[in-house]
PDB file of C-alpha atoms in Angstrom:
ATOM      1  CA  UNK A   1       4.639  -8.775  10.528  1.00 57.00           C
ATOM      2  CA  UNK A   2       1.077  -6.959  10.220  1.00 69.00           C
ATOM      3  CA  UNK A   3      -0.484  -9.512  12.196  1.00 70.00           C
ATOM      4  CA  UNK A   4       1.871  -9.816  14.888  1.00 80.00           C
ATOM      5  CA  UNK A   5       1.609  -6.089  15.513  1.00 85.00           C
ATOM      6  CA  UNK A   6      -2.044  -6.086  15.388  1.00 83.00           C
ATOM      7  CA  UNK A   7      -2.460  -8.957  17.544  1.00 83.00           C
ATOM      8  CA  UNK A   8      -0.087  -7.247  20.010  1.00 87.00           C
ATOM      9  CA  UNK A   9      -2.195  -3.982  20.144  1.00 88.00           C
ATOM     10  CA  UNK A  10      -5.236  -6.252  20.363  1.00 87.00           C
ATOM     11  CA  UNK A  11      -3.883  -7.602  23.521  1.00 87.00           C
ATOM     12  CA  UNK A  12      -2.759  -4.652  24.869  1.00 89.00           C
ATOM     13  CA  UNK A  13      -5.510  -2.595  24.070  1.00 90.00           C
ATOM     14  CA  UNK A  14      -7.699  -5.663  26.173  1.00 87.00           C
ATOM     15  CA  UNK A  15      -5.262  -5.569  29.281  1.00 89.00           C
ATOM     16  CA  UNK A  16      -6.095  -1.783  29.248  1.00 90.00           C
ATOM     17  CA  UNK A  17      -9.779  -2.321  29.507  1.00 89.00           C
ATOM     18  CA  UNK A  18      -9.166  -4.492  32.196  1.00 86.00           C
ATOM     19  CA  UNK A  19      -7.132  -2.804  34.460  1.00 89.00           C
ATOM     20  CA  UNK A  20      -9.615   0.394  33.634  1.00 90.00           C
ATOM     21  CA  UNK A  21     -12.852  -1.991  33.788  1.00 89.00           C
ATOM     22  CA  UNK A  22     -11.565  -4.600  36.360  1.00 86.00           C
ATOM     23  CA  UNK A  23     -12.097  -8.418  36.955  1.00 85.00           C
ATOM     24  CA  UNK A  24     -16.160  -7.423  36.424  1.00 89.00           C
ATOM     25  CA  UNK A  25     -15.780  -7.159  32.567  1.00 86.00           C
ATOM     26  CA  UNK A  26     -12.500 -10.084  32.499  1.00 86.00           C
ATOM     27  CA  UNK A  27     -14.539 -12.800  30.964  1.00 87.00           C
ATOM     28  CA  UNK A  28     -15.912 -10.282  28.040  1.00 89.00           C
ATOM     29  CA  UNK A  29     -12.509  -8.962  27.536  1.00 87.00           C
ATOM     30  CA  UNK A  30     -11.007 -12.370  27.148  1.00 89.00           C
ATOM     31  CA  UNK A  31     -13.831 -13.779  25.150  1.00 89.00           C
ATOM     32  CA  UNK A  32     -13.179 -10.518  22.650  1.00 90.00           C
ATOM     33  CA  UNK A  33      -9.650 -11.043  22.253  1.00 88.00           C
ATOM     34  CA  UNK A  34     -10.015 -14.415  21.337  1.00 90.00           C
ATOM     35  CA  UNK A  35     -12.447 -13.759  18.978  1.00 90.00           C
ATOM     36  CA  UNK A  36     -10.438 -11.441  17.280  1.00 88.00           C
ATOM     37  CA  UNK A  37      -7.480 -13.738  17.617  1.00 88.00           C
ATOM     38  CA  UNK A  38      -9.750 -16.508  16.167  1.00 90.00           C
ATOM     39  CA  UNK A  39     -10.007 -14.707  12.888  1.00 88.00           C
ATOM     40  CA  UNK A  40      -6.874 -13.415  12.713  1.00 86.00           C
ATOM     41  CA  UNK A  41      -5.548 -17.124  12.531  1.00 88.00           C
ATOM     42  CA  UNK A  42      -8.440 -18.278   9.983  1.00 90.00           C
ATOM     43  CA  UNK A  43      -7.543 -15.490   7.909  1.00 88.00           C
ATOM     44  CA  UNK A  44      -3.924 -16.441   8.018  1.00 88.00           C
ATOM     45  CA  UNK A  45      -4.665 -19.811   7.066  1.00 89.00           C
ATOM     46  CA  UNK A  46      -6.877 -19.175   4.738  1.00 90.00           C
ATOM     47  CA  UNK A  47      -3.979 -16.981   3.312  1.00 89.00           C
ATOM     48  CA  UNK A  48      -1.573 -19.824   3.171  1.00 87.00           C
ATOM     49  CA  UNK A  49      -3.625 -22.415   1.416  1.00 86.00           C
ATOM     50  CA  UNK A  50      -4.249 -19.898  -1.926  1.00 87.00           C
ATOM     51  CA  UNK A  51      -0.947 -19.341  -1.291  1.00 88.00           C
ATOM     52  CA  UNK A  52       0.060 -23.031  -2.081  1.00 84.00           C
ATOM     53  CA  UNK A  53      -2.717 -24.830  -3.130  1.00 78.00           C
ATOM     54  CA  UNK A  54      -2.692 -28.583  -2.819  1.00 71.00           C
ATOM     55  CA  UNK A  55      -1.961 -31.168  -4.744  1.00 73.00           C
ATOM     56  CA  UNK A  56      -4.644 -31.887  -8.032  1.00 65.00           C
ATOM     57  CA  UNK A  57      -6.585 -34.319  -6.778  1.00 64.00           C
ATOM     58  CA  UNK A  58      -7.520 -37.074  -9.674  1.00 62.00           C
ATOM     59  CA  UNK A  59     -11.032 -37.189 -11.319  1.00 56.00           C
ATOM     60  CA  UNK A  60     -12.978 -40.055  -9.684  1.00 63.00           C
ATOM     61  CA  UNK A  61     -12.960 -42.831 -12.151  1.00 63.00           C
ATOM     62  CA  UNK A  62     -13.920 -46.480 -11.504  1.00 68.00           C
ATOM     63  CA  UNK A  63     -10.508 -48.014 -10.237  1.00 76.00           C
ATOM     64  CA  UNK A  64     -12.048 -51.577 -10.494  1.00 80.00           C
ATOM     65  CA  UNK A  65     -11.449 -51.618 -14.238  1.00 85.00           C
ATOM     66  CA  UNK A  66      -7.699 -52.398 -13.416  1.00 87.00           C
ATOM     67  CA  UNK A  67      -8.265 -54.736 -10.748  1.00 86.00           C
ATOM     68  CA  UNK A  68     -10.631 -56.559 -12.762  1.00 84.00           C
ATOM     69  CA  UNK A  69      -8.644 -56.719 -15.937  1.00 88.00           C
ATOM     70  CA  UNK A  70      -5.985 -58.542 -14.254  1.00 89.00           C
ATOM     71  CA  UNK A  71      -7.560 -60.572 -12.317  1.00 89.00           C
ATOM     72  CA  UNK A  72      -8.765 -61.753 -16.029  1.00 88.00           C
ATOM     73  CA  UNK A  73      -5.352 -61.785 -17.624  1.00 91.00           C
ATOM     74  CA  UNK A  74      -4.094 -63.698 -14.207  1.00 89.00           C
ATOM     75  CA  UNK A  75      -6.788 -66.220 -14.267  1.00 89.00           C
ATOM     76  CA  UNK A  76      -6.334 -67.618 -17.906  1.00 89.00           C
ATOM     77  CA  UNK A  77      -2.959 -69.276 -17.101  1.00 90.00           C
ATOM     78  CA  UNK A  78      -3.864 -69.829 -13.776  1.00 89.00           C
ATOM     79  CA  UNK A  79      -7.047 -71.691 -14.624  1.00 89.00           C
ATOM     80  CA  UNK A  80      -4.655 -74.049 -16.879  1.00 89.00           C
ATOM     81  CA  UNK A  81      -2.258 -74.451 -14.127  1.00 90.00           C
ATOM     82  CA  UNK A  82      -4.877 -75.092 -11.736  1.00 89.00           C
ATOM     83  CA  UNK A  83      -6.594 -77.632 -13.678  1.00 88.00           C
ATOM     84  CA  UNK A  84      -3.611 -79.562 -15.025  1.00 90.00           C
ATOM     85  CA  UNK A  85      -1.841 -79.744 -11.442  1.00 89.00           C
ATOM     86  CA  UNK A  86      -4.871 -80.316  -9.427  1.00 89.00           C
ATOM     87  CA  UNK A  87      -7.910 -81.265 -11.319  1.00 89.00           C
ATOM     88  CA  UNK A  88     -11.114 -79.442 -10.611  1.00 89.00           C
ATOM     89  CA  UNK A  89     -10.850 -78.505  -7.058  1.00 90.00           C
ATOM     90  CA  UNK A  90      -7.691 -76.287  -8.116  1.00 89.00           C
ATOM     91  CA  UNK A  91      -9.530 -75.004 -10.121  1.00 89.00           C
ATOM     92  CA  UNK A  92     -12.118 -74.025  -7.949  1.00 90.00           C
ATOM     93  CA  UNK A  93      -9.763 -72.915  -5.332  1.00 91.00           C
ATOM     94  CA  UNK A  94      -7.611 -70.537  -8.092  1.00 90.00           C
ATOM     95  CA  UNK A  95     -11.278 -68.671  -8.960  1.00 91.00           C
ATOM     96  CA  UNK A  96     -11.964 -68.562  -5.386  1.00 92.00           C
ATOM     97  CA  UNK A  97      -8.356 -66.979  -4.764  1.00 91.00           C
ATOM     98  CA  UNK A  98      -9.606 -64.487  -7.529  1.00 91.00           C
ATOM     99  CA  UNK A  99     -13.027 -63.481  -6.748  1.00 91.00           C
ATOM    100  CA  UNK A 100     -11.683 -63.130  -2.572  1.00 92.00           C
ATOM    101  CA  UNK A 101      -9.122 -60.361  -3.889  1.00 90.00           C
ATOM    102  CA  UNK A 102     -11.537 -58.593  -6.414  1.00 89.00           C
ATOM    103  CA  UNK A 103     -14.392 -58.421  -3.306  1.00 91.00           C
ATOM    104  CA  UNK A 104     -11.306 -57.430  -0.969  1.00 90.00           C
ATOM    105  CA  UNK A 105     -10.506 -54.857  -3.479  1.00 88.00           C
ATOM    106  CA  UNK A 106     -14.410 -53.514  -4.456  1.00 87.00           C
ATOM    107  CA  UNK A 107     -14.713 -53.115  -0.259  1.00 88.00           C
ATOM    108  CA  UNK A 108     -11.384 -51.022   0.240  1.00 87.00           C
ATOM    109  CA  UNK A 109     -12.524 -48.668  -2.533  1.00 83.00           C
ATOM    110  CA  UNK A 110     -15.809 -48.739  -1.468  1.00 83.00           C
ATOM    111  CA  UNK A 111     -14.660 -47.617   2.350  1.00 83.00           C
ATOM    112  CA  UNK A 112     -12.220 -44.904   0.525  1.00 77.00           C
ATOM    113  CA  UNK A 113     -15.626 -42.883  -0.795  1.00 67.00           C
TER     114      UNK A 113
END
């Protein structure tokens, strides 16, 4: 590989300069090398992620319309169940059931932004 190679001379090329320069200069030496080794990986990243993008990521839309929907479709029979079975106070309790998991629901998606 190209950067393997190139990496290799890098390092090679900074062991030189140290045993020329000695332990004086070690600190610049290694501080160069990593540099360079720095951008060598960012470029090689960079490389691989327009190499395979990821996946599309949806349009932001208002996922509450769902949620909401159904809690409406849901709570139609279950207000008649409610009501038949246990008078007003299931009937209360089946809307509270309803508006708990719509507010549970509104916070997740909220925390998700």
């Amino acid at each position: 590989m190209q950067d393997t190679r190139l990496i290799r001379e890098d390092l090679q090329a900074t062991l030189d300069a140290h045993r020329d320069l000695g332990p004086a200069y070690e600190a610049a030496l290694v501080e160069s090398f990593v540099a360079r080794l720095d951008a060598t990986i960012a470029a090689r990243v960079r490389a691989e992620l327009d190499a395979h993008p990821g996946p599309a990521r949806k349009p932001k839309g208002n996922g509450m319309v769902p949620i909401a929907l159904g809690s409406l479709a849901l709570g139609i029979p279950l207000t008649g169940i409610a009501a038949s079975h246990a008078g007003p106070a299931g009937l209360v309790i089946a809307w509270l059931a309803i508006i708990a998991v719509n507010v549970a629901a509104a916070a997740t998606m909220l925390q998700r932004r």
